[in-house]
CSV table of C-alpha atoms in Angstrom, one decimal:
chain,number,residue,atom,x,y,z
R,1,MET,CA,17.5,-139.8,175.9
R,2,LYS,CA,18.1,-137.7,172.8
R,3,ILE,CA,21.0,-138.8,170.6
R,4,LEU,CA,22.4,-137.2,167.5
R,5,LEU,CA,24.4,-139.2,165.1
R,6,VAL,CA,26.7,-137.6,162.6
R,7,LYS,CA,27.7,-139.6,159.7
R,8,LEU,CA,27.3,-137.4,156.5
R,9,SER,CA,28.6,-139.4,153.5
R,10,SER,CA,29.3,-141.4,151.4
R,11,LEU,CA,26.4,-143.9,150.5
R,12,GLY,CA,28.4,-146.9,151.3
R,13,ASP,CA,29.3,-145.3,154.6
R,14,VAL,CA,25.9,-144.3,155.6
R,15,VAL,CA,24.7,-147.8,154.9
R,16,HIS,CA,27.6,-149.3,156.9
R,17,THR,CA,26.4,-147.2,159.7
R,18,LEU,CA,22.6,-148.2,159.8
R,19,PRO,CA,22.9,-151.0,162.3
R,20,VAL,CA,23.9,-148.5,165.1
R,21,VAL,CA,20.1,-147.2,165.2
R,22,GLN,CA,18.8,-150.8,166.0
R,23,ASP,CA,21.7,-151.4,168.5
R,24,ILE,CA,20.7,-148.3,170.3
R,25,LEU,CA,17.0,-148.9,170.4
R,26,ALA,CA,17.6,-152.6,171.7
R,27,ALA,CA,19.8,-151.1,174.5
R,28,ARG,CA,17.6,-148.0,175.1
R,29,PRO,CA,14.1,-148.5,173.6
R,30,ASP,CA,13.1,-144.9,174.7
R,31,ALA,CA,16.1,-143.2,172.9
R,32,GLN,CA,15.0,-140.4,170.3
R,33,ILE,CA,17.6,-140.6,167.5
R,34,ASP,CA,18.3,-137.8,164.9
R,35,TRP,CA,20.8,-138.2,162.1
R,36,VAL,CA,22.7,-135.5,160.2
R,37,VAL,CA,23.4,-136.7,156.7
R,38,GLU,CA,24.1,-135.3,153.2
R,39,ALA,CA,21.0,-134.4,151.5
R,40,SER,CA,21.6,-136.8,148.6
R,41,PHE,CA,21.8,-139.7,151.1
R,42,ALA,CA,18.9,-138.7,153.2
R,43,PRO,CA,16.3,-140.5,151.1
R,44,LEU,CA,17.9,-144.0,152.3
R,45,LEU,CA,17.1,-142.9,155.9
R,46,THR,CA,13.5,-141.7,155.5
R,47,PRO,CA,12.1,-145.2,155.4
R,48,LEU,CA,13.5,-145.6,159.2
R,49,LEU,CA,11.4,-142.6,160.2
R,50,GLY,CA,8.8,-143.8,163.0
R,51,SER,CA,10.6,-147.2,163.1
R,52,GLY,CA,14.2,-146.2,164.3
R,53,LEU,CA,14.8,-142.7,163.7
R,54,ARG,CA,12.8,-139.7,165.0
R,55,ASN,CA,14.3,-137.1,162.5
R,56,VAL,CA,16.7,-136.8,159.5
R,57,ILE,CA,18.6,-133.5,159.3
R,58,PRO,CA,19.8,-133.0,155.7
R,59,CYS,CA,22.8,-130.8,155.1
R,60,GLU,CA,24.8,-129.9,151.8
R,61,LEU,CA,28.3,-129.3,153.1
R,62,ARG,CA,29.8,-130.6,149.8
R,63,ARG,CA,27.8,-128.1,147.7
R,64,TRP,CA,28.0,-125.3,150.2
R,65,ARG,CA,31.8,-125.2,150.3
R,66,LYS,CA,31.8,-124.6,146.5
R,67,SER,CA,30.2,-121.2,147.1
R,68,PRO,CA,30.3,-120.6,150.8
R,69,PHE,CA,29.5,-116.7,150.6
R,70,SER,CA,26.6,-116.7,148.2
R,71,PRO,CA,23.1,-115.8,149.4
R,72,ALA,CA,21.6,-119.2,148.7
R,73,THR,CA,24.3,-120.9,150.6
R,74,ARG,CA,24.0,-118.6,153.4
R,75,MET,CA,20.2,-119.0,153.5
R,76,ALA,CA,20.4,-122.9,153.4
R,77,TRP,CA,23.0,-122.6,156.1
R,78,ARG,CA,20.8,-120.6,158.4
R,79,ALA,CA,18.1,-123.2,157.9
R,80,PHE,CA,20.4,-126.0,158.5
R,81,MET,CA,21.4,-124.6,161.7
R,82,ARG,CA,18.0,-123.6,163.1
R,83,GLU,CA,17.0,-127.4,162.6
R,84,LEU,CA,20.4,-128.7,164.0
R,85,GLN,CA,20.0,-126.6,167.2
R,86,SER,CA,16.4,-127.0,167.8
R,87,GLN,CA,17.1,-129.9,169.9
R,88,HIS,CA,19.4,-130.4,173.0
R,89,TYR,CA,21.0,-133.7,173.0
R,90,ASP,CA,22.3,-136.2,175.7
R,91,ALA,CA,24.8,-137.6,173.3
R,92,VAL,CA,26.3,-136.3,170.1
R,93,ILE,CA,28.2,-139.2,168.2
R,94,ASP,CA,30.4,-138.4,165.4
R,95,LEU,CA,30.8,-141.6,163.4
R,96,GLN,CA,32.5,-140.0,160.5
R,97,GLY,CA,35.9,-138.9,162.1
R,98,LEU,CA,36.5,-136.0,159.8
R,99,THR,CA,36.9,-132.4,160.4
R,100,LYS,CA,33.3,-131.7,158.5
R,101,SER,CA,31.6,-134.0,161.0
R,102,ALA,CA,33.5,-132.6,164.0
R,103,LEU,CA,32.2,-129.2,162.9
R,104,VAL,CA,28.6,-130.5,163.0
R,105,ALA,CA,29.2,-132.3,166.3
R,106,TRP,CA,30.5,-128.9,167.7
R,107,LEU,CA,27.4,-126.9,166.5
R,108,ALA,CA,25.1,-129.5,168.1
R,109,ARG,CA,23.5,-128.4,171.3
R,110,LEU,CA,24.0,-130.5,174.4
R,111,ALA,CA,21.5,-130.9,177.4
R,112,PRO,CA,22.7,-130.6,180.8
R,113,GLY,CA,25.2,-133.4,181.3
R,114,GLY,CA,25.1,-134.2,177.8
R,115,GLN,CA,28.6,-135.2,176.0
R,116,ARG,CA,30.0,-135.4,172.4
R,117,TYR,CA,31.7,-138.6,171.5
R,118,ALA,CA,34.2,-139.5,168.8
R,119,MET,CA,36.9,-141.8,167.7
R,120,ALA,CA,40.2,-141.5,169.2
R,121,ASN,CA,42.2,-142.8,166.4
R,122,GLN,CA,42.1,-144.0,162.9
R,123,THR,CA,41.4,-147.5,161.8
R,124,GLU,CA,43.1,-149.5,158.7
R,125,GLY,CA,41.9,-148.1,155.5
R,126,SER,CA,39.5,-145.4,156.8
R,127,GLY,CA,39.9,-141.6,156.7
R,128,TYR,CA,40.4,-139.7,159.9
R,129,GLU,CA,41.3,-135.9,160.9
R,130,ALA,CA,42.4,-134.9,164.2
R,131,PRO,CA,39.5,-132.2,164.9
R,132,THR,CA,37.2,-135.2,165.4
R,133,ARG,CA,38.9,-135.9,169.0
R,134,TRP,CA,39.5,-132.2,169.7
R,135,VAL,CA,35.8,-131.6,169.7
R,136,ALA,CA,35.0,-134.6,171.6
R,137,ASP,CA,34.1,-134.9,175.3
R,138,VAL,CA,35.0,-138.5,175.1
R,139,ALA,CA,37.2,-140.0,172.6
R,140,VAL,CA,36.9,-143.8,172.1
R,141,THR,CA,39.7,-145.9,171.1
R,142,LEU,CA,38.7,-148.5,168.4
R,143,ALA,CA,40.6,-151.5,167.3
R,144,PRO,CA,42.7,-150.5,164.3
R,145,HIS,CA,42.0,-153.3,162.0
R,146,SER,CA,38.1,-153.0,162.2
R,147,HIS,CA,35.2,-153.7,159.5
R,148,ALA,CA,33.2,-150.6,158.6
R,149,VAL,CA,30.0,-151.8,160.2
R,150,GLN,CA,31.7,-153.0,163.3
R,151,ARG,CA,33.6,-149.8,163.9
R,152,GLY,CA,30.6,-147.6,164.1
R,153,ARG,CA,28.7,-150.3,166.3
R,154,ALA,CA,31.8,-150.3,168.6
R,155,LEU,CA,31.9,-146.7,168.9
R,156,CYS,CA,28.2,-146.2,169.8
R,157,ALA,CA,28.3,-149.3,172.2
R,158,ARG,CA,31.3,-147.9,174.1
R,159,ALA,CA,29.7,-144.2,174.1
R,160,LEU,CA,26.5,-145.4,175.5
R,161,GLY,CA,27.5,-148.2,177.6
R,162,TYR,CA,26.1,-151.5,176.0
R,163,THR,CA,26.8,-154.8,174.4
R,164,PRO,CA,25.7,-154.9,170.8
R,165,ALA,CA,24.0,-158.2,169.5
R,166,ALA,CA,26.4,-160.5,167.6
R,167,LEU,CA,24.9,-159.7,164.0
R,168,PRO,CA,24.2,-156.3,162.7
R,169,ASP,CA,20.4,-155.5,162.0
R,170,TYR,CA,20.4,-152.8,159.4
R,171,GLY,CA,16.5,-151.9,160.1
R,172,LEU,CA,15.5,-151.7,156.6
R,173,ASN,CA,13.5,-155.0,156.6
R,174,ARG,CA,11.5,-153.3,159.6
R,175,ALA,CA,10.7,-150.2,157.7
R,176,PRO,CA,7.1,-150.1,156.9
R,177,ALA,CA,7.9,-148.9,153.3
R,178,LEU,CA,10.1,-152.0,152.6
R,179,ALA,CA,9.0,-154.6,154.9
R,180,GLY,CA,7.3,-157.7,153.3
R,181,GLN,CA,8.3,-156.7,149.7
R,182,ALA,CA,8.3,-160.0,147.8
R,183,PRO,CA,10.6,-160.6,144.8
R,184,ALA,CA,9.2,-159.6,141.5
R,185,ALA,CA,8.2,-162.3,138.9
R,186,PRO,CA,9.9,-163.1,136.9
R,187,GLU,CA,12.9,-163.5,139.0
R,188,ILE,CA,15.2,-160.3,138.6
R,189,ILE,CA,18.8,-160.0,139.4
R,190,ALA,CA,20.2,-156.4,139.4
R,191,PHE,CA,23.6,-155.7,138.0
R,192,VAL,CA,25.2,-153.1,140.1
R,193,HIS,CA,28.2,-152.3,137.6
R,194,GLY,CA,29.0,-148.7,138.6
R,195,SER,CA,31.4,-147.2,141.1
R,196,SER,CA,33.0,-143.7,141.9
R,197,ARG,CA,36.2,-145.5,141.2
R,198,ALA,CA,37.3,-146.8,137.8
R,199,ASP,CA,39.6,-149.4,139.2
R,200,LYS,CA,36.8,-151.2,140.9
R,201,LEU,CA,35.0,-152.0,137.7
R,202,TRP,CA,34.5,-155.1,136.2
R,203,PRO,CA,34.9,-155.6,132.4
R,204,LEU,CA,31.8,-155.3,130.1
R,205,GLU,CA,32.4,-158.7,128.7
R,206,ASN,CA,32.4,-160.4,132.1
R,207,TRP,CA,29.0,-158.7,132.7
R,208,LEU,CA,27.8,-160.0,129.3
R,209,ALA,CA,29.0,-163.5,129.9
R,210,LEU,CA,27.4,-163.5,133.4
R,211,GLY,CA,24.1,-162.2,132.1
R,212,ARG,CA,24.2,-164.9,129.3
R,213,GLN,CA,24.4,-167.5,131.9
R,214,LEU,CA,21.8,-166.3,134.4
R,215,MET,CA,19.2,-165.6,131.5
R,216,ALA,CA,19.8,-169.4,130.4
R,217,GLN,CA,18.8,-170.1,134.0
R,218,GLY,CA,15.6,-168.1,133.5
R,219,TYR,CA,16.4,-165.0,135.3
R,220,HIS,CA,16.0,-161.5,134.1
R,221,ILE,CA,18.4,-158.7,134.4
R,222,ALA,CA,18.0,-155.3,135.9
R,223,LEU,CA,20.5,-152.4,135.2
R,224,PRO,CA,20.1,-149.5,137.5
R,225,HIS,CA,22.6,-146.4,137.1
R,226,GLY,CA,23.4,-143.1,138.9
R,227,SER,CA,25.4,-141.0,136.2
R,228,ASP,CA,25.6,-140.7,132.3
R,229,ALA,CA,28.7,-143.1,132.3
R,230,GLU,CA,26.9,-145.7,134.2
R,231,LEU,CA,23.9,-145.0,131.8
R,232,ALA,CA,25.8,-146.1,129.1
R,233,MET,CA,27.3,-149.1,130.5
R,234,SER,CA,23.8,-150.2,131.4
R,235,GLN,CA,22.7,-149.6,127.9
R,236,ALA,CA,25.7,-151.6,126.4
R,237,ILE,CA,24.9,-154.6,129.0
R,238,ALA,CA,21.5,-154.4,127.7
R,239,ALA,CA,22.3,-154.3,124.0
R,240,GLY,CA,24.7,-157.1,124.3
R,241,LEU,CA,22.4,-159.5,126.3
R,242,ASN,CA,19.0,-158.7,124.2
R,243,GLY,CA,20.8,-158.9,120.9
R,244,GLU,CA,19.3,-158.4,117.4
R,245,GLU,CA,16.5,-160.7,118.0
R,246,GLY,CA,14.5,-158.4,120.3
R,247,ASP,CA,14.8,-160.1,123.7
R,248,ALA,CA,13.9,-157.9,126.3
R,249,ARG,CA,14.9,-159.8,129.4
R,250,ALA,CA,17.9,-157.1,130.2
R,251,THR,CA,16.1,-153.9,131.2
R,252,VAL,CA,17.9,-150.5,131.9
R,253,TRP,CA,15.9,-149.0,135.0
R,254,PRO,CA,15.3,-145.2,134.8
R,255,ARG,CA,17.5,-143.3,136.9
R,256,LEU,CA,15.6,-143.3,140.3
R,257,PRO,CA,15.6,-141.4,143.6
R,258,LEU,CA,17.7,-143.4,146.3
R,259,ASP,CA,14.4,-144.5,148.4
R,260,THR,CA,12.6,-145.5,145.1
R,261,LEU,CA,15.6,-147.4,144.0
R,262,THR,CA,16.0,-149.2,147.4
R,263,ARG,CA,12.4,-150.4,147.2
R,264,GLN,CA,12.9,-151.7,143.6
R,265,LEU,CA,16.1,-153.5,144.8
R,266,ALA,CA,14.2,-155.1,147.7
R,267,GLN,CA,11.8,-156.7,145.0
R,268,CYS,CA,14.7,-158.3,143.0
R,269,ALA,CA,15.6,-162.0,143.5
R,270,GLY,CA,19.4,-160.8,144.2
R,271,VAL,CA,22.1,-158.5,143.4
R,272,ILE,CA,25.6,-158.9,142.0
R,273,GLY,CA,27.6,-155.8,142.0
R,274,VAL,CA,31.2,-154.2,142.4
R,275,ASP,CA,32.1,-152.5,145.6
R,276,SER,CA,29.6,-149.5,145.8
R,277,GLY,CA,27.1,-147.9,147.8
R,278,LEU,CA,24.0,-150.0,145.9
R,279,SER,CA,25.9,-153.2,146.8
R,280,HIS,CA,26.1,-152.4,150.5
R,281,ILE,CA,22.3,-151.6,150.2
R,282,ALA,CA,21.9,-155.2,148.9
R,283,VAL,CA,23.4,-156.4,152.0
R,284,ALA,CA,21.2,-154.3,154.2
R,285,LEU,CA,18.3,-155.6,152.5
R,286,ASP,CA,19.4,-159.2,153.2
R,287,LEU,CA,19.2,-160.1,149.6
R,288,PRO,CA,21.3,-162.8,148.0
R,289,HIS,CA,24.3,-160.8,146.8
R,290,VAL,CA,27.8,-161.4,145.3
R,291,GLN,CA,30.5,-158.4,145.7
R,292,ILE,CA,33.1,-158.0,143.2
R,293,TYR,CA,36.5,-156.9,144.7
R,294,ASN,CA,39.7,-156.3,142.5
R,295,PHE,CA,41.3,-155.3,145.8
R,296,ASP,CA,41.8,-157.3,148.9
R,297,THR,CA,39.5,-154.9,150.9
R,298,ALA,CA,36.4,-157.1,151.3
R,299,TRP,CA,37.5,-157.6,155.1
R,300,ARG,CA,36.7,-153.9,155.6
R,301,THR,CA,33.9,-153.0,153.6
R,302,GLY,CA,32.3,-156.4,152.1
R,303,PRO,CA,29.5,-158.6,153.5
R,304,LEU,CA,30.0,-159.8,156.9
R,305,PRO,CA,29.7,-163.6,157.5
R,306,ALA,CA,26.1,-164.8,158.7
R,307,ALA,CA,27.8,-166.1,161.9
R,308,PRO,CA,31.3,-166.6,163.0
R,309,ASP,CA,31.2,-170.2,162.2
R,310,ALA,CA,28.8,-170.1,159.3
R,311,SER,CA,29.8,-172.3,156.3
R,312,VAL,CA,27.3,-170.6,154.1
R,313,ALA,CA,26.0,-167.0,153.7
R,314,ARG,CA,23.3,-164.8,151.6
R,315,GLN,CA,26.1,-162.3,150.7
R,316,LEU,CA,29.7,-163.2,149.7
R,317,SER,CA,32.6,-161.3,148.5
R,318,VAL,CA,34.7,-162.5,145.6
R,319,PHE,CA,38.3,-161.3,145.3
R,320,ALA,CA,41.0,-161.8,142.6
R,321,GLN,CA,43.4,-159.8,140.5
R,322,PRO,CA,43.3,-158.3,138.3
R,323,THR,CA,39.7,-159.1,138.5
R,324,PRO,CA,37.6,-162.1,139.4
R,325,THR,CA,36.6,-164.4,136.6
R,326,VAL,CA,32.9,-165.0,135.7
R,327,GLN,CA,32.7,-168.5,136.9
R,328,ALA,CA,34.0,-167.4,140.4
R,329,VAL,CA,31.2,-165.0,140.5
R,330,VAL,CA,28.7,-167.7,139.2
R,331,ARG,CA,29.6,-170.2,141.8
R,332,ALA,CA,29.3,-167.6,144.5
R,333,TRP,CA,25.9,-166.6,143.4
R,334,GLN,CA,24.7,-170.3,143.2
R,335,ARG,CA,26.0,-170.6,146.8
R,336,CYS,CA,24.5,-167.5,148.3
R,337,SER,CA,21.2,-167.7,146.4
R,338,SER,CA,20.4,-171.1,147.8
R,339,VAL,CA,20.6,-169.7,151.5
R,340,PRO,CA,17.5,-168.8,153.3
R,341,SER,CA,17.0,-165.5,155.1
R,342,ASP,CA,17.5,-165.6,158.8
R,343,LYS,CA,16.9,-162.1,159.7
R,344,ALA,CA,13.7,-160.4,161.1
R,345,ALA,CA,11.4,-159.0,158.6
């Protein structure tokens, strides 16, 4: 069975969709799965090639729409179309629910008897546009109050007729490029301080106070970044933690490609971060992780509990307004860092 998944962006949304690959393979071991994604996020999926995905089809709709009639865009579009339409699919599943993903789903070719599937309705806090159901042969009604991970899993399960496992498996720990990664020595905690939204950020003084407490416990601090503004923040945190005495236990990582950055995170003892794509990667890697929320939206995008009745978890969200305190984050880290992994490697 040939299946095309359409989930283009953004980074966090792509991470939340990863479990559908393992769900499908558990139900249909012979499935051949392709995925259309924005090119900037394709490196996250490449470790799954050969251990879940057959092919990753990158596109650049975000860039193409800025200059739709330029020779470079027309050439890139033709190349994308050749790759997209090189296969005939038994199922095309639009997991995005937007006009751009509906267009991609409509352009994909179906095998005889094949069908296009999409969401029939918006779910709370998520974007949705009507063309997604106009294009679909089968529109699946979903619970209006759904976690982002569970929404995608439910759509694929209903479309393909199976019951998914209770807990999501993101598949990254099965990928040859990431499986068996041991934490680096000395133990490193990555601070994911950057987000595309300023109102999700945590104050500099909080990162400094948190870093000092963790460094007093023997941890080193890693500071990834993905933009010039995030680099400046990483440098400010490192300068504040290392001080004038030349302590070098807070390190600003170079700006890394997404696949390399994922491998680096996999070697950390854990991650503490705001609601962002890198924080969601930490969850997918099953690292001890605390996710910081200034808004009560962790029910939709934050870490899922390890089990419905679990009293402890390796990933926890902390919410308060205007922002969580340092001590609340420290307590959450102490709880999640003491919980062993129970996921397959």
